């Protein structure tokens, strides 16, 4: 795993944004896997800045988001769909057909997960998957536990994950849905390249396990060690426990 350290999260975000703009220039049909959460907020702001200045042509790019809350859709401010519209999709030249998102309101969630796997495969697979990481070592909504799911699935959220997401629901943990749809570990590991972003001291234990820990479903991100092309982009806080 390649480790890159940055003085702060702003430099990290602007570096990654520039790389993404370059990647789209080199491959206008890039298939991108995208995360949500607090960590990539600065990345999306940088991408908007570049896009408003014509630095990137999004008209052939495909995107697939990692996850979505069960029961929430486009009209719900807490949905990842709403997050993504505001953070990126409303600001770049993309048609709905280019945007892959799980539908948390689908009547048949298992069928929705299967549809998503097919859509990713039909797009030719994900070229570059951007990831955040939960303080408990989750990626997407692949939570720590006795077992992990390989493919896109319905996930039950752990209490700490619901607390960590409460900020998107007016600080009220009880309003955070109990379940989500998420790409599985195999879905993520099939990406040709992976970049994981982690910022803040709250992520230092998860990052230590990601980089140096044994592979364990207790820290789902540890399985990224199996992938040949992973870069972990870290600020000082997140890198604290690395030598
Ligand atoms: C959320 C998301 C993840 C995200 C992680 C970290 O629950 N499902 O995709 O990477 O938790 O979030 P944050 O960046 O807000 O710390």
mmCIF file of C-alpha atoms and ligand atoms in Angstrom:
data_model
loop_
_atom_site.group_PDB
_atom_site.id
_atom_site.type_symbol
_atom_site.label_atom_id
_atom_site.label_comp_id
_atom_site.label_asym_id
_atom_site.label_seq_id
_atom_site.Cartn_x
_atom_site.Cartn_y
_atom_site.Cartn_z
ATOM 1 C CA UNK A 1 0.000 0.000 0.000
ATOM 2 C CA UNK A 2 1.303 3.408 -0.890
ATOM 3 C CA UNK A 3 1.136 5.908 1.978
ATOM 4 C CA UNK A 4 1.016 9.659 1.299
ATOM 5 C CA UNK A 5 1.065 12.177 4.126
ATOM 6 C CA UNK A 6 -0.230 15.749 3.942
ATOM 7 C CA UNK A 7 0.134 18.681 6.318
ATOM 8 C CA UNK A 8 -3.620 19.130 6.452
ATOM 9 C CA UNK A 9 -6.868 18.006 4.881
ATOM 10 C CA UNK A 10 -7.016 20.991 2.506
ATOM 11 C CA UNK A 11 -3.755 20.073 0.784
ATOM 12 C CA UNK A 12 -4.861 16.444 0.663
ATOM 13 C CA UNK A 13 -8.178 17.370 -0.974
ATOM 14 C CA UNK A 14 -6.656 19.723 -3.544
ATOM 15 C CA UNK A 15 -3.989 17.139 -4.469
ATOM 16 C CA UNK A 16 -6.568 14.404 -4.987
ATOM 17 C CA UNK A 17 -8.879 16.749 -6.921
ATOM 18 C CA UNK A 18 -6.046 17.635 -9.300
ATOM 19 C CA UNK A 19 -5.324 13.930 -9.807
ATOM 20 C CA UNK A 20 -8.962 13.226 -10.592
ATOM 21 C CA UNK A 21 -9.095 16.090 -13.080
ATOM 22 C CA UNK A 22 -5.947 14.677 -14.735
ATOM 23 C CA UNK A 23 -7.423 11.163 -14.754
ATOM 24 C CA UNK A 24 -10.580 12.431 -16.500
ATOM 25 C CA UNK A 25 -8.444 14.304 -19.035
ATOM 26 C CA UNK A 26 -6.450 11.140 -19.794
ATOM 27 C CA UNK A 27 -9.560 8.941 -19.875
ATOM 28 C CA UNK A 28 -12.753 10.931 -20.560
ATOM 29 C CA UNK A 29 -14.772 7.713 -20.037
ATOM 30 C CA UNK A 30 -13.378 7.157 -16.548
ATOM 31 C CA UNK A 31 -15.567 5.071 -14.203
ATOM 32 C CA UNK A 32 -15.281 6.538 -10.719
ATOM 33 C CA UNK A 33 -16.378 5.058 -7.411
ATOM 34 C CA UNK A 34 -17.356 7.804 -4.982
ATOM 35 C CA UNK A 35 -17.719 8.149 -1.208
ATOM 36 C CA UNK A 36 -19.761 10.441 1.003
ATOM 37 C CA UNK A 37 -19.172 11.623 4.582
ATOM 38 C CA UNK A 38 -17.303 14.582 6.046
ATOM 39 C CA UNK A 39 -13.883 13.570 4.714
ATOM 40 C CA UNK A 40 -14.580 14.145 0.982
ATOM 41 C CA UNK A 41 -16.449 17.456 1.463
ATOM 42 C CA UNK A 42 -13.271 19.425 0.651
ATOM 43 C CA UNK A 43 -12.535 17.129 -2.313
ATOM 44 C CA UNK A 44 -15.942 17.851 -3.869
ATOM 45 C CA UNK A 45 -15.502 21.576 -3.237
ATOM 46 C CA UNK A 46 -12.189 21.442 -5.143
ATOM 47 C CA UNK A 47 -13.768 19.417 -7.956
ATOM 48 C CA UNK A 48 -16.553 22.027 -8.274
ATOM 49 C CA UNK A 49 -13.927 24.787 -8.388
ATOM 50 C CA UNK A 50 -12.042 23.055 -11.201
ATOM 51 C CA UNK A 51 -15.199 22.140 -13.094
ATOM 52 C CA UNK A 52 -16.595 25.688 -12.957
ATOM 53 C CA UNK A 53 -13.372 26.809 -14.651
ATOM 54 C CA UNK A 54 -13.672 24.210 -17.393
ATOM 55 C CA UNK A 55 -10.785 22.071 -16.188
ATOM 56 C CA UNK A 56 -12.791 18.857 -16.509
ATOM 57 C CA UNK A 57 -15.266 17.490 -19.011
ATOM 58 C CA UNK A 58 -17.646 15.206 -17.108
ATOM 59 C CA UNK A 59 -19.851 14.463 -20.114
ATOM 60 C CA UNK A 60 -18.649 10.857 -20.539
ATOM 61 C CA UNK A 61 -17.561 10.022 -16.976
ATOM 62 C CA UNK A 62 -19.535 7.357 -15.107
ATOM 63 C CA UNK A 63 -19.864 7.352 -11.326
ATOM 64 C CA UNK A 64 -20.991 4.762 -8.802
ATOM 65 C CA UNK A 65 -21.498 5.730 -5.186
ATOM 66 C CA UNK A 66 -20.548 3.308 -2.454
ATOM 67 C CA UNK A 67 -23.699 3.280 -0.422
ATOM 68 C CA UNK A 68 -27.107 4.731 0.486
ATOM 69 C CA UNK A 69 -29.416 4.644 3.494
ATOM 70 C CA UNK A 70 -32.374 2.296 3.286
ATOM 71 C CA UNK A 71 -35.650 4.225 3.118
ATOM 72 C CA UNK A 72 -34.104 7.501 1.910
ATOM 73 C CA UNK A 73 -34.228 8.895 -1.603
ATOM 74 C CA UNK A 74 -33.596 12.012 -3.638
ATOM 75 C CA UNK A 75 -36.076 14.129 -1.667
ATOM 76 C CA UNK A 76 -34.573 13.333 1.731
ATOM 77 C CA UNK A 77 -31.923 15.803 2.888
ATOM 78 C CA UNK A 78 -30.146 13.014 4.832
ATOM 79 C CA UNK A 79 -29.790 10.754 1.792
ATOM 80 C CA UNK A 80 -26.436 10.290 0.141
ATOM 81 C CA UNK A 81 -28.222 11.097 -3.127
ATOM 82 C CA UNK A 82 -28.974 14.593 -1.778
ATOM 83 C CA UNK A 83 -25.408 14.923 -0.515
ATOM 84 C CA UNK A 84 -24.009 13.997 -3.939
ATOM 85 C CA UNK A 85 -26.367 16.281 -5.883
ATOM 86 C CA UNK A 86 -25.311 19.248 -3.732
ATOM 87 C CA UNK A 87 -21.633 18.282 -3.567
ATOM 88 C CA UNK A 88 -21.057 17.470 -7.223
ATOM 89 C CA UNK A 89 -23.798 16.311 -9.591
ATOM 90 C CA UNK A 90 -25.751 19.599 -9.645
ATOM 91 C CA UNK A 91 -22.569 21.442 -10.590
ATOM 92 C CA UNK A 92 -21.104 19.380 -13.425
ATOM 93 C CA UNK A 93 -22.316 18.432 -16.899
ATOM 94 C CA UNK A 94 -23.617 14.928 -16.244
ATOM 95 C CA UNK A 95 -26.884 13.291 -17.257
ATOM 96 C CA UNK A 96 -28.748 10.984 -14.859
ATOM 97 C CA UNK A 97 -27.651 7.992 -16.981
ATOM 98 C CA UNK A 98 -24.025 8.656 -16.050
ATOM 99 C CA UNK A 99 -24.712 8.592 -12.317
ATOM 100 C CA UNK A 100 -24.902 5.290 -10.477
ATOM 101 C CA UNK A 101 -26.502 5.347 -7.056
ATOM 102 C CA UNK A 102 -28.226 2.717 -4.982
ATOM 103 C CA UNK A 103 -31.924 3.433 -4.454
ATOM 104 C CA UNK A 104 -32.633 3.191 -0.740
ATOM 105 C CA UNK A 105 -36.344 3.245 -1.490
ATOM 106 C CA UNK A 106 -36.366 0.349 -3.954
ATOM 107 C CA UNK A 107 -39.275 -2.000 -3.195
ATOM 108 C CA UNK A 108 -37.023 -5.047 -3.509
ATOM 109 C CA UNK A 109 -33.671 -4.275 -1.916
ATOM 110 C CA UNK A 110 -32.010 -7.554 -2.931
ATOM 111 C CA UNK A 111 -32.980 -6.913 -6.555
ATOM 112 C CA UNK A 112 -31.648 -3.361 -6.265
ATOM 113 C CA UNK A 113 -28.288 -4.685 -5.012
ATOM 114 C CA UNK A 114 -28.118 -7.170 -7.904
ATOM 115 C CA UNK A 115 -29.028 -4.399 -10.377
ATOM 116 C CA UNK A 116 -26.151 -2.283 -9.040
ATOM 117 C CA UNK A 117 -23.584 -5.058 -9.492
ATOM 118 C CA UNK A 118 -24.813 -5.549 -13.074
ATOM 119 C CA UNK A 119 -24.665 -1.802 -13.789
ATOM 120 C CA UNK A 120 -21.064 -1.594 -12.569
ATOM 121 C CA UNK A 121 -20.097 -4.610 -14.682
ATOM 122 C CA UNK A 122 -21.880 -3.192 -17.746
ATOM 123 C CA UNK A 123 -19.945 0.061 -17.335
ATOM 124 C CA UNK A 124 -16.750 -1.986 -17.605
ATOM 125 C CA UNK A 125 -15.967 -2.004 -13.875
ATOM 126 C CA UNK A 126 -14.702 0.803 -11.672
ATOM 127 C CA UNK A 127 -11.396 2.351 -12.768
ATOM 128 C CA UNK A 128 -10.756 4.399 -9.650
ATOM 129 C CA UNK A 129 -12.529 3.943 -6.328
ATOM 130 C CA UNK A 130 -12.251 6.774 -3.798
ATOM 131 C CA UNK A 131 -12.902 5.713 -0.201
ATOM 132 C CA UNK A 132 -13.225 7.226 3.235
ATOM 133 C CA UNK A 133 -12.899 5.107 6.360
ATOM 134 C CA UNK A 134 -15.022 4.893 9.489
ATOM 135 C CA UNK A 135 -13.343 5.289 12.886
ATOM 136 C CA UNK A 136 -14.248 1.617 13.454
ATOM 137 C CA UNK A 137 -12.508 0.588 10.213
ATOM 138 C CA UNK A 138 -15.581 0.314 8.017
ATOM 139 C CA UNK A 139 -15.477 1.115 4.308
ATOM 140 C CA UNK A 140 -18.710 1.959 2.557
ATOM 141 C CA UNK A 141 -21.094 0.428 5.075
ATOM 142 C CA UNK A 142 -19.118 -2.786 5.466
ATOM 143 C CA UNK A 143 -19.204 -2.835 9.243
ATOM 144 C CA UNK A 144 -16.875 -4.753 11.592
ATOM 145 C CA UNK A 145 -18.260 -8.148 12.573
ATOM 146 C CA UNK A 146 -17.715 -11.899 12.411
ATOM 147 C CA UNK A 147 -18.213 -11.995 8.669
ATOM 148 C CA UNK A 148 -18.145 -9.662 5.678
ATOM 149 C CA UNK A 149 -20.269 -9.514 2.538
ATOM 150 C CA UNK A 150 -18.570 -9.768 -0.837
ATOM 151 C CA UNK A 151 -21.196 -8.173 -3.085
ATOM 152 C CA UNK A 152 -23.561 -5.198 -2.790
ATOM 153 C CA UNK A 153 -25.910 -5.955 0.106
ATOM 154 C CA UNK A 154 -28.220 -4.659 2.813
ATOM 155 C CA UNK A 155 -26.138 -3.752 5.872
ATOM 156 C CA UNK A 156 -27.253 -3.208 9.439
ATOM 157 C CA UNK A 157 -25.497 -0.168 10.853
ATOM 158 C CA UNK A 158 -23.666 -0.345 14.163
ATOM 159 C CA UNK A 159 -24.541 2.088 16.940
ATOM 160 C CA UNK A 160 -21.244 3.998 16.582
ATOM 161 C CA UNK A 161 -21.788 4.390 12.840
ATOM 162 C CA UNK A 162 -25.281 5.772 13.381
ATOM 163 C CA UNK A 163 -23.836 8.210 15.934
ATOM 164 C CA UNK A 164 -21.073 9.209 13.492
ATOM 165 C CA UNK A 165 -23.707 9.948 10.833
ATOM 166 C CA UNK A 166 -26.070 11.868 13.150
ATOM 167 C CA UNK A 167 -24.642 15.187 11.941
ATOM 168 C CA UNK A 168 -26.491 14.690 8.646
ATOM 169 C CA UNK A 169 -29.746 14.230 10.608
ATOM 170 C CA UNK A 170 -29.770 17.311 12.834
ATOM 171 C CA UNK A 171 -27.591 15.562 15.418
ATOM 172 C CA UNK A 172 -30.380 13.080 16.200
ATOM 173 C CA UNK A 173 -29.013 9.518 16.125
ATOM 174 C CA UNK A 174 -32.523 8.042 16.247
ATOM 175 C CA UNK A 175 -33.238 9.615 12.844
ATOM 176 C CA UNK A 176 -30.266 7.841 11.220
ATOM 177 C CA UNK A 177 -31.647 4.814 9.362
ATOM 178 C CA UNK A 178 -30.781 1.449 10.903
ATOM 179 C CA UNK A 179 -29.891 -0.107 7.544
ATOM 180 C CA UNK A 180 -28.081 0.868 4.371
ATOM 181 C CA UNK A 181 -27.246 -0.554 0.983
ATOM 182 C CA UNK A 182 -23.531 -0.860 0.369
ATOM 183 C CA UNK A 183 -21.050 -2.181 -2.144
ATOM 184 C CA UNK A 184 -19.400 -5.279 -0.669
ATOM 185 C CA UNK A 185 -15.723 -5.977 -0.148
ATOM 186 C CA UNK A 186 -15.395 -7.767 -3.483
ATOM 187 C CA UNK A 187 -17.228 -4.945 -5.279
ATOM 188 C CA UNK A 188 -14.674 -2.511 -3.856
ATOM 189 C CA UNK A 189 -11.653 -4.763 -4.440
ATOM 190 C CA UNK A 190 -12.600 -5.265 -8.111
ATOM 191 C CA UNK A 191 -11.810 -1.572 -8.753
ATOM 192 C CA UNK A 192 -8.612 -1.233 -10.778
ATOM 193 C CA UNK A 193 -7.226 1.372 -8.403
ATOM 194 C CA UNK A 194 -8.250 2.524 -4.917
ATOM 195 C CA UNK A 195 -7.501 5.781 -3.106
ATOM 196 C CA UNK A 196 -8.501 5.955 0.556
ATOM 197 C CA UNK A 197 -8.656 9.336 2.269
ATOM 198 C CA UNK A 198 -8.439 9.647 6.062
ATOM 199 C CA UNK A 199 -8.236 12.836 8.081
ATOM 200 C CA UNK A 200 -8.176 13.606 11.784
ATOM 201 C CA UNK A 201 -6.842 11.850 14.875
ATOM 202 C CA UNK A 202 -10.131 9.998 15.278
ATOM 203 C CA UNK A 203 -9.121 7.798 12.351
ATOM 204 C CA UNK A 204 -5.599 6.907 13.587
ATOM 205 C CA UNK A 205 -6.494 3.450 14.974
ATOM 206 C CA UNK A 206 -8.466 2.490 11.870
ATOM 207 C CA UNK A 207 -5.578 3.679 9.678
ATOM 208 C CA UNK A 208 -3.029 1.693 11.727
ATOM 209 C CA UNK A 209 -5.151 -1.441 11.202
ATOM 210 C CA UNK A 210 -5.634 -0.652 7.527
ATOM 211 C CA UNK A 211 -1.899 -0.338 6.908
ATOM 212 C CA UNK A 212 -0.257 -2.707 9.416
ATOM 213 C CA UNK A 213 -2.987 -4.852 10.954
ATOM 214 C CA UNK A 214 -3.856 -8.470 10.229
ATOM 215 C CA UNK A 215 -6.683 -9.088 7.794
ATOM 216 C CA UNK A 216 -9.791 -9.314 9.917
ATOM 217 C CA UNK A 217 -13.524 -8.733 9.461
ATOM 218 C CA UNK A 218 -13.205 -6.799 12.741
ATOM 219 C CA UNK A 219 -11.525 -4.082 10.633
ATOM 220 C CA UNK A 220 -12.998 -4.353 7.138
ATOM 221 C CA UNK A 221 -10.524 -1.850 5.635
ATOM 222 C CA UNK A 222 -7.678 -4.304 6.426
ATOM 223 C CA UNK A 223 -8.792 -6.303 3.359
ATOM 224 C CA UNK A 224 -7.547 -3.466 1.156
ATOM 225 C CA UNK A 225 -4.091 -4.960 1.765
ATOM 226 C CA UNK A 226 -5.113 -7.637 -0.774
ATOM 227 C CA UNK A 227 -5.346 -5.055 -3.561
ATOM 228 C CA UNK A 228 -2.247 -4.303 -5.671
ATOM 229 C CA UNK A 229 -2.963 -0.602 -6.260
ATOM 230 C CA UNK A 230 -4.083 1.178 -3.102
ATOM 231 C CA UNK A 231 -2.973 4.620 -1.991
ATOM 232 C CA UNK A 232 -3.802 5.893 1.491
ATOM 233 C CA UNK A 233 -3.823 9.705 1.564
ATOM 234 C CA UNK A 234 -3.546 10.809 5.201
ATOM 235 C CA UNK A 235 -3.303 14.035 7.143
ATOM 236 C CA UNK A 236 -1.066 14.258 10.221
ATOM 237 C CA UNK A 237 -3.803 13.245 12.647
ATOM 238 C CA UNK A 238 -4.801 10.120 10.757
ATOM 239 C CA UNK A 239 -1.142 9.085 10.189
ATOM 240 C CA UNK A 240 -0.139 9.485 13.880
ATOM 241 C CA UNK A 241 0.264 5.781 14.630
ATOM 242 C CA UNK A 242 2.296 4.988 11.535
ATOM 243 C CA UNK A 243 6.102 4.866 11.868
HETATM 244 C C1 LIG B 1 -19.845 6.764 6.555
HETATM 245 C C2 LIG B 1 -19.875 6.265 5.103
HETATM 246 C C3 LIG B 1 -18.512 5.869 4.631
HETATM 247 C C4 LIG B 1 -17.530 6.940 5.073
HETATM 248 C C5 LIG B 1 -17.361 6.850 6.565
HETATM 249 C C6 LIG B 1 -16.499 7.947 7.161
HETATM 250 O O1 LIG B 1 -20.678 6.075 7.404
HETATM 251 N N1 LIG B 1 -20.782 5.177 4.868
HETATM 252 O O2 LIG B 1 -18.518 5.698 3.217
HETATM 253 O O3 LIG B 1 -16.285 6.754 4.462
HETATM 254 O O4 LIG B 1 -18.594 6.703 7.226
HETATM 255 O O5 LIG B 1 -17.221 9.135 7.251
HETATM 256 P P1 LIG B 1 -16.562 10.527 7.578
HETATM 257 O O6 LIG B 1 -15.773 10.898 6.383
HETATM 258 O O7 LIG B 1 -17.721 11.440 7.826
HETATM 259 O O8 LIG B 1 -15.701 10.323 8.792
#
